[in-house]
Amino acid sequence: MTHTHAPHEGHHEHGADSGQAELLDLDADLLAEHIAAIAKWLPLKSGPRRIVDLASGTGAGTFALLERFPEAHVTAVDASSGHLQRLREKASARGVGEHVHTVPADLDDAAWPDLGTPDLVWASASMHHMADPDHALRTVRDLLAPDGLLAVVELAGPPRFLPENAPADRPGLEERIHAAADRLHAEHVPHRGADWGPMLTAAGFAVAGELTVAVDIDGSRNAAVGRYALGVLQRVRGAAAAELAGEDLTALDRLLDTDGPHSILRRDDLAIRTERTVWAARRG
């Protein structure tokens, strides 16, 4: 299980894994300020020395936390060996390789690998993908040091990029395709968009704080926003194509055709709009 809140072919990944890796990298770069704000907000009693990043992807959380806590050591856990390889390469390039340890593991397995006794566990856009999130939360609770903190960071949903009246021939297209994807996710990913406070309490945690960070980034002068929008909408199309009206699918494919005149990469009116909420909890 790896988190897929958003997704160039990397030579360590193939197919969907590499596409997701690029999206995770774009997400980390474009939303770095917001991730840093969450890391700064965490109600920690002291600087953590041992951090676990669950479903780390390519390292957005790992590196934000090392920026905030440069003395810490981070254990990054992910099911994708390609993502972990990419994370290790980034750590080496940033000169923090000695502070990062990677562990390949599927967090839906009943038995987790030995992750030590962390002072902080970071779970960003990963808990809602768990087959049994209650089991995962209880496992984390048992791992944590006595004064340790769990940070559950979740998205309100995939980011929006287009103005409401776009595209001109199918206004409101983006909301309709996300609504179609949401109908499918309601069955397969029922905890997406959940209030994690009651689930944390039920798993034996005491919620220490909750913060929602609004994201609204102007993409008109940033080509990376177009690439990010392209990647996200490609994934949404893959999930929701069968649910879309024919006219909407045609309009979406025009946006995704990078060689065509209507390509999303040619637009100068994009933005990144979403919300991230973090729940911080201690062992109850």
mmCIF file of C-alpha atoms in Angstrom:
data_model
loop_
_atom_site.group_PDB
_atom_site.id
_atom_site.type_symbol
_atom_site.label_atom_id
_atom_site.label_comp_id
_atom_site.label_asym_id
_atom_site.label_seq_id
_atom_site.Cartn_x
_atom_site.Cartn_y
_atom_site.Cartn_z
ATOM 1 C CA MET A 1 0.000 0.000 0.000
ATOM 2 C CA THR A 2 1.329 3.395 -0.953
ATOM 3 C CA HIS A 3 -0.453 6.688 -0.789
ATOM 4 C CA THR A 4 -1.799 8.008 -4.048
ATOM 5 C CA HIS A 5 -3.107 11.455 -3.204
ATOM 6 C CA ALA A 6 -1.738 12.728 -6.397
ATOM 7 C CA PRO A 7 0.757 11.444 -9.184
ATOM 8 C CA HIS A 8 9.197 11.243 -16.982
ATOM 9 C CA GLU A 9 9.878 7.931 -16.418
ATOM 10 C CA GLY A 10 12.280 7.229 -13.586
ATOM 11 C CA HIS A 11 14.726 4.455 -14.272
ATOM 12 C CA HIS A 12 13.851 2.737 -11.005
ATOM 13 C CA GLU A 13 10.090 2.628 -11.572
ATOM 14 C CA HIS A 14 7.908 1.394 -14.370
ATOM 15 C CA GLY A 15 4.417 2.221 -15.559
ATOM 16 C CA ALA A 16 2.019 3.459 -12.924
ATOM 17 C CA ASP A 17 4.699 3.489 -10.221
ATOM 18 C CA SER A 18 6.823 6.033 -12.080
ATOM 19 C CA GLY A 19 3.814 8.194 -12.934
ATOM 20 C CA GLN A 20 2.818 8.246 -9.297
ATOM 21 C CA ALA A 21 6.376 9.018 -8.248
ATOM 22 C CA GLU A 22 6.468 12.106 -10.480
ATOM 23 C CA LEU A 23 3.148 13.300 -9.036
ATOM 24 C CA LEU A 24 4.395 12.774 -5.500
ATOM 25 C CA ASP A 25 7.532 14.784 -6.334
ATOM 26 C CA LEU A 26 5.472 17.591 -7.882
ATOM 27 C CA ASP A 27 3.130 17.601 -4.903
ATOM 28 C CA ALA A 28 6.091 17.831 -2.527
ATOM 29 C CA ASP A 29 7.661 20.724 -4.442
ATOM 30 C CA LEU A 30 4.509 22.733 -5.098
ATOM 31 C CA LEU A 31 3.021 22.305 -1.618
ATOM 32 C CA ALA A 32 6.305 22.459 0.326
ATOM 33 C CA GLU A 33 5.263 25.639 2.144
ATOM 34 C CA HIS A 34 2.057 24.034 3.370
ATOM 35 C CA ILE A 35 3.774 20.824 4.490
ATOM 36 C CA ALA A 36 6.356 22.922 6.349
ATOM 37 C CA ALA A 37 3.571 24.867 8.080
ATOM 38 C CA ILE A 38 2.036 21.613 9.317
ATOM 39 C CA ALA A 39 5.407 20.339 10.552
ATOM 40 C CA LYS A 40 5.965 23.609 12.408
ATOM 41 C CA TRP A 41 2.506 23.446 14.024
ATOM 42 C CA LEU A 42 2.860 19.945 15.488
ATOM 43 C CA PRO A 43 2.245 20.128 19.264
ATOM 44 C CA LEU A 44 5.402 18.260 20.283
ATOM 45 C CA LYS A 45 6.705 18.418 23.831
ATOM 46 C CA SER A 46 10.304 18.256 22.607
ATOM 47 C CA GLY A 47 12.181 17.801 19.351
ATOM 48 C CA PRO A 48 11.698 14.225 18.140
ATOM 49 C CA ARG A 49 14.812 12.111 17.703
ATOM 50 C CA ARG A 50 13.133 9.097 16.085
ATOM 51 C CA ILE A 51 10.482 9.650 13.390
ATOM 52 C CA VAL A 52 8.555 7.112 11.321
ATOM 53 C CA ASP A 53 7.030 8.250 7.998
ATOM 54 C CA LEU A 54 4.272 5.762 7.102
ATOM 55 C CA ALA A 55 3.631 5.243 3.368
ATOM 56 C CA SER A 56 6.356 7.792 2.743
ATOM 57 C CA GLY A 57 6.132 7.824 -1.039
ATOM 58 C CA THR A 58 9.120 9.687 -2.433
ATOM 59 C CA GLY A 59 9.741 11.598 0.784
ATOM 60 C CA ALA A 60 7.671 14.800 0.995
ATOM 61 C CA GLY A 61 7.059 14.284 4.712
ATOM 62 C CA THR A 62 10.486 12.831 5.404
ATOM 63 C CA PHE A 63 12.320 15.895 4.117
ATOM 64 C CA ALA A 64 9.885 18.441 5.578
ATOM 65 C CA LEU A 65 10.391 16.844 8.980
ATOM 66 C CA LEU A 66 14.184 16.772 8.607
ATOM 67 C CA GLU A 67 14.106 20.478 7.700
ATOM 68 C CA ARG A 68 12.162 21.108 10.896
ATOM 69 C CA PHE A 69 14.096 18.619 13.068
ATOM 70 C CA PRO A 70 17.587 18.297 11.548
ATOM 71 C CA GLU A 71 18.911 16.148 14.398
ATOM 72 C CA ALA A 72 16.201 13.517 13.928
ATOM 73 C CA HIS A 73 16.475 10.170 12.193
ATOM 74 C CA VAL A 74 13.580 9.164 9.939
ATOM 75 C CA THR A 75 12.462 5.642 9.085
ATOM 76 C CA ALA A 76 10.542 5.857 5.810
ATOM 77 C CA VAL A 77 8.136 2.952 5.198
ATOM 78 C CA ASP A 78 6.502 2.259 1.830
ATOM 79 C CA ALA A 79 5.327 -0.695 -0.258
ATOM 80 C CA SER A 80 7.012 0.669 -3.394
ATOM 81 C CA SER A 81 10.696 -0.155 -3.734
ATOM 82 C CA GLY A 82 10.886 2.407 -6.543
ATOM 83 C CA HIS A 83 9.608 5.182 -4.300
ATOM 84 C CA LEU A 84 12.055 4.229 -1.563
ATOM 85 C CA GLN A 85 14.965 4.155 -4.024
ATOM 86 C CA ARG A 86 13.987 7.643 -5.178
ATOM 87 C CA LEU A 87 13.765 8.777 -1.565
ATOM 88 C CA ARG A 88 17.252 7.443 -0.784
ATOM 89 C CA GLU A 89 18.678 9.223 -3.836
ATOM 90 C CA LYS A 90 17.100 12.493 -2.697
ATOM 91 C CA ALA A 91 18.433 12.009 0.828
ATOM 92 C CA SER A 92 21.938 11.467 -0.513
ATOM 93 C CA ALA A 93 21.704 14.506 -2.789
ATOM 94 C CA ARG A 94 20.566 16.646 0.154
ATOM 95 C CA GLY A 95 23.348 15.392 2.385
ATOM 96 C CA VAL A 96 20.999 13.740 4.890
ATOM 97 C CA GLY A 97 21.472 10.127 3.850
ATOM 98 C CA GLU A 98 22.732 9.153 7.309
ATOM 99 C CA HIS A 99 19.481 10.457 8.815
ATOM 100 C CA VAL A 100 17.197 8.341 6.624
ATOM 101 C CA HIS A 101 16.482 4.613 6.818
ATOM 102 C CA THR A 102 14.019 2.983 4.407
ATOM 103 C CA VAL A 103 11.854 -0.061 5.113
ATOM 104 C CA PRO A 104 9.839 -1.783 2.380
ATOM 105 C CA ALA A 105 6.551 -2.986 3.852
ATOM 106 C CA ASP A 106 2.868 -3.327 3.054
ATOM 107 C CA LEU A 107 1.082 -1.662 5.945
ATOM 108 C CA ASP A 108 -2.040 -3.736 5.301
ATOM 109 C CA ASP A 109 -0.130 -6.806 6.516
ATOM 110 C CA ALA A 110 -1.169 -7.916 9.988
ATOM 111 C CA ALA A 111 2.430 -7.921 11.233
ATOM 112 C CA TRP A 112 4.433 -4.746 10.689
ATOM 113 C CA PRO A 113 8.248 -4.695 10.587
ATOM 114 C CA ASP A 114 10.159 -3.516 13.646
ATOM 115 C CA LEU A 115 9.997 0.285 13.506
ATOM 116 C CA GLY A 116 11.538 0.961 16.899
ATOM 117 C CA THR A 117 9.944 3.317 19.443
ATOM 118 C CA PRO A 118 9.380 6.568 17.552
ATOM 119 C CA ASP A 119 8.758 9.959 19.135
ATOM 120 C CA LEU A 120 6.723 10.995 16.089
ATOM 121 C CA VAL A 121 4.777 8.985 13.523
ATOM 122 C CA TRP A 122 3.778 10.895 10.381
ATOM 123 C CA ALA A 123 0.997 9.451 8.204
ATOM 124 C CA SER A 124 0.235 11.756 5.267
ATOM 125 C CA ALA A 125 -2.502 10.814 2.775
ATOM 126 C CA SER A 126 -2.032 7.193 3.777
ATOM 127 C CA MET A 127 -4.477 6.274 6.551
ATOM 128 C CA HIS A 128 -7.531 6.443 4.295
ATOM 129 C CA HIS A 129 -5.953 3.809 2.035
ATOM 130 C CA MET A 130 -5.560 1.282 4.852
ATOM 131 C CA ALA A 131 -7.732 -1.813 4.567
ATOM 132 C CA ASP A 132 -8.144 -1.737 8.366
ATOM 133 C CA PRO A 133 -7.302 1.756 9.636
ATOM 134 C CA ASP A 134 -8.319 0.896 13.196
ATOM 135 C CA HIS A 135 -5.707 -1.875 13.263
ATOM 136 C CA ALA A 136 -3.124 0.532 11.822
ATOM 137 C CA LEU A 137 -3.913 3.183 14.449
ATOM 138 C CA ARG A 138 -3.676 0.690 17.299
ATOM 139 C CA THR A 139 -0.391 -0.613 15.928
ATOM 140 C CA VAL A 140 0.977 2.943 15.841
ATOM 141 C CA ARG A 141 -0.234 3.555 19.389
ATOM 142 C CA ASP A 142 1.680 0.505 20.586
ATOM 143 C CA LEU A 143 4.826 1.678 18.743
ATOM 144 C CA LEU A 144 4.954 5.212 20.087
ATOM 145 C CA ALA A 145 7.222 6.373 22.865
ATOM 146 C CA PRO A 146 5.229 7.353 26.011
ATOM 147 C CA ASP A 147 5.149 11.058 25.083
ATOM 148 C CA GLY A 148 5.124 10.328 21.359
ATOM 149 C CA LEU A 149 2.853 11.993 18.818
ATOM 150 C CA LEU A 150 0.965 10.680 15.789
ATOM 151 C CA ALA A 151 0.215 13.155 12.978
ATOM 152 C CA VAL A 152 -2.505 12.052 10.547
ATOM 153 C CA VAL A 153 -2.499 14.386 7.518
ATOM 154 C CA GLU A 154 -5.315 14.006 5.001
ATOM 155 C CA LEU A 155 -6.499 15.822 1.884
ATOM 156 C CA ALA A 156 -10.057 17.018 1.401
ATOM 157 C CA GLY A 157 -9.797 15.229 -1.949
ATOM 158 C CA PRO A 158 -7.849 15.621 -5.168
ATOM 159 C CA PRO A 159 -6.873 19.226 -5.881
ATOM 160 C CA ARG A 160 -8.875 21.350 -8.300
ATOM 161 C CA PHE A 161 -7.081 23.247 -11.042
ATOM 162 C CA LEU A 162 -9.531 24.761 -13.533
ATOM 163 C CA PRO A 163 -11.781 27.811 -13.176
ATOM 164 C CA GLU A 164 -15.445 26.914 -12.594
ATOM 165 C CA ASN A 165 -16.455 28.010 -16.103
ATOM 166 C CA ALA A 166 -13.816 25.899 -17.834
ATOM 167 C CA PRO A 167 -13.426 24.444 -20.321
ATOM 168 C CA ALA A 168 -15.534 26.724 -22.481
ATOM 169 C CA ASP A 169 -17.372 23.857 -24.228
ATOM 170 C CA ARG A 170 -18.090 21.881 -20.997
ATOM 171 C CA PRO A 171 -18.198 24.294 -18.012
ATOM 172 C CA GLY A 172 -17.972 22.580 -14.640
ATOM 173 C CA LEU A 173 -16.211 19.549 -16.117
ATOM 174 C CA GLU A 174 -13.723 19.198 -13.271
ATOM 175 C CA GLU A 175 -16.400 18.974 -10.567
ATOM 176 C CA ARG A 176 -18.335 16.365 -12.539
ATOM 177 C CA ILE A 177 -15.330 14.115 -13.087
ATOM 178 C CA HIS A 178 -14.371 14.352 -9.405
ATOM 179 C CA ALA A 179 -17.965 13.562 -8.407
ATOM 180 C CA ALA A 180 -17.795 10.443 -10.588
ATOM 181 C CA ALA A 181 -14.497 9.421 -9.003
ATOM 182 C CA ASP A 182 -15.924 10.076 -5.526
ATOM 183 C CA ARG A 183 -18.811 7.689 -6.199
ATOM 184 C CA LEU A 184 -16.324 4.945 -6.986
ATOM 185 C CA HIS A 185 -14.048 5.798 -4.072
ATOM 186 C CA ALA A 186 -16.991 5.679 -1.657
ATOM 187 C CA GLU A 187 -17.018 1.919 -2.147
ATOM 188 C CA HIS A 188 -13.302 1.193 -2.431
ATOM 189 C CA VAL A 189 -11.767 3.908 -0.218
ATOM 190 C CA PRO A 190 -14.527 4.555 2.357
ATOM 191 C CA HIS A 191 -12.317 6.493 4.796
ATOM 192 C CA ARG A 192 -11.258 9.197 2.353
ATOM 193 C CA GLY A 193 -12.465 12.536 3.704
ATOM 194 C CA ALA A 194 -13.244 11.029 7.120
ATOM 195 C CA ASP A 195 -13.058 12.820 10.467
ATOM 196 C CA TRP A 196 -10.145 11.014 12.066
ATOM 197 C CA GLY A 197 -10.744 12.449 15.542
ATOM 198 C CA PRO A 198 -13.302 9.813 16.660
ATOM 199 C CA MET A 199 -11.254 6.993 15.110
ATOM 200 C CA LEU A 200 -8.140 8.162 16.952
ATOM 201 C CA THR A 201 -10.062 8.273 20.229
ATOM 202 C CA ALA A 202 -11.501 4.798 19.610
ATOM 203 C CA ALA A 203 -7.968 3.480 19.003
ATOM 204 C CA GLY A 204 -6.782 4.745 22.398
ATOM 205 C CA PHE A 205 -5.387 8.150 21.468
ATOM 206 C CA ALA A 206 -6.036 11.550 22.985
ATOM 207 C CA VAL A 207 -6.380 14.167 20.232
ATOM 208 C CA ALA A 208 -3.975 17.012 21.018
ATOM 209 C CA GLY A 209 -4.938 19.335 18.168
ATOM 210 C CA GLU A 210 -6.460 19.683 14.719
ATOM 211 C CA LEU A 211 -5.433 22.095 11.976
ATOM 212 C CA THR A 212 -6.794 22.709 8.479
ATOM 213 C CA VAL A 213 -4.505 24.384 5.954
ATOM 214 C CA ALA A 214 -6.122 25.913 2.861
ATOM 215 C CA VAL A 215 -4.116 25.638 -0.356
ATOM 216 C CA ASP A 216 -4.644 28.164 -3.168
ATOM 217 C CA ILE A 217 -1.608 28.468 -5.422
ATOM 218 C CA ASP A 218 -1.652 30.572 -8.587
ATOM 219 C CA GLY A 219 -0.312 28.454 -11.412
ATOM 220 C CA SER A 220 -0.303 31.048 -14.190
ATOM 221 C CA ARG A 221 3.476 31.485 -14.060
ATOM 222 C CA ASN A 222 4.489 27.997 -12.986
ATOM 223 C CA ALA A 223 4.732 25.242 -15.606
ATOM 224 C CA ALA A 224 4.961 22.620 -12.850
ATOM 225 C CA VAL A 225 1.321 23.321 -11.935
ATOM 226 C CA GLY A 226 0.278 22.289 -15.441
ATOM 227 C CA ARG A 227 2.261 19.043 -15.197
ATOM 228 C CA TYR A 228 0.738 18.376 -11.780
ATOM 229 C CA ALA A 229 -2.779 19.030 -13.105
ATOM 230 C CA LEU A 230 -2.119 16.755 -16.079
ATOM 231 C CA GLY A 231 -0.948 13.913 -13.831
ATOM 232 C CA VAL A 232 -3.843 14.222 -11.395
ATOM 233 C CA LEU A 233 -6.480 14.383 -14.129
ATOM 234 C CA GLN A 234 -4.911 11.428 -15.953
ATOM 235 C CA ARG A 235 -5.311 9.364 -12.786
ATOM 236 C CA VAL A 236 -8.868 10.557 -12.256
ATOM 237 C CA ARG A 237 -9.681 9.608 -15.845
ATOM 238 C CA GLY A 238 -8.252 6.159 -15.258
ATOM 239 C CA ALA A 239 -10.517 5.719 -12.255
ATOM 240 C CA ALA A 240 -13.705 7.347 -13.479
ATOM 241 C CA ALA A 241 -13.880 7.048 -17.292
ATOM 242 C CA ALA A 242 -16.701 4.494 -17.228
ATOM 243 C CA GLU A 243 -18.808 6.827 -15.067
ATOM 244 C CA LEU A 244 -18.512 9.897 -17.310
ATOM 245 C CA ALA A 245 -20.922 11.162 -19.916
ATOM 246 C CA GLY A 246 -19.528 10.865 -23.427
ATOM 247 C CA GLU A 247 -19.265 14.627 -23.894
ATOM 248 C CA ASP A 248 -17.370 14.999 -20.610
ATOM 249 C CA LEU A 249 -14.950 12.225 -21.510
ATOM 250 C CA THR A 250 -14.300 13.843 -24.878
ATOM 251 C CA ALA A 251 -13.696 17.243 -23.257
ATOM 252 C CA LEU A 252 -11.381 15.660 -20.667
ATOM 253 C CA ASP A 253 -9.390 13.886 -23.356
ATOM 254 C CA ARG A 254 -8.915 17.201 -25.165
ATOM 255 C CA LEU A 255 -7.405 18.616 -21.967
ATOM 256 C CA LEU A 256 -5.155 15.570 -21.576
ATOM 257 C CA ASP A 257 -3.942 15.608 -25.200
ATOM 258 C CA THR A 258 -0.580 17.306 -24.660
ATOM 259 C CA ASP A 259 -0.118 17.845 -28.411
ATOM 260 C CA GLY A 260 -3.553 19.359 -28.967
ATOM 261 C CA PRO A 261 -4.633 23.000 -28.918
ATOM 262 C CA HIS A 262 -6.807 22.487 -25.816
ATOM 263 C CA SER A 263 -4.068 20.824 -23.718
ATOM 264 C CA ILE A 264 -4.148 21.707 -20.057
ATOM 265 C CA LEU A 265 -0.431 22.475 -20.412
ATOM 266 C CA ARG A 266 -1.327 25.424 -22.665
ATOM 267 C CA ARG A 267 -3.670 27.092 -20.151
ATOM 268 C CA ASP A 268 -2.602 30.174 -18.206
ATOM 269 C CA ASP A 269 -5.538 30.165 -15.741
ATOM 270 C CA LEU A 270 -4.657 27.163 -13.569
ATOM 271 C CA ALA A 271 -4.406 27.132 -9.789
ATOM 272 C CA ILE A 272 -4.023 24.475 -7.087
ATOM 273 C CA ARG A 273 -6.983 24.547 -4.718
ATOM 274 C CA THR A 274 -7.432 22.039 -1.923
ATOM 275 C CA GLU A 275 -7.284 21.643 1.860
ATOM 276 C CA ARG A 276 -5.120 19.551 4.133
ATOM 277 C CA THR A 277 -6.202 18.678 7.649
ATOM 278 C CA VAL A 278 -3.889 17.289 10.304
ATOM 279 C CA TRP A 279 -4.907 15.547 13.509
ATOM 280 C CA ALA A 280 -2.205 15.326 16.196
ATOM 281 C CA ALA A 281 -2.728 12.675 18.863
ATOM 282 C CA ARG A 282 -0.915 11.184 21.846
ATOM 283 C CA ARG A 283 -1.326 7.854 23.557
ATOM 284 C CA GLY A 284 -4.404 8.130 25.757
#
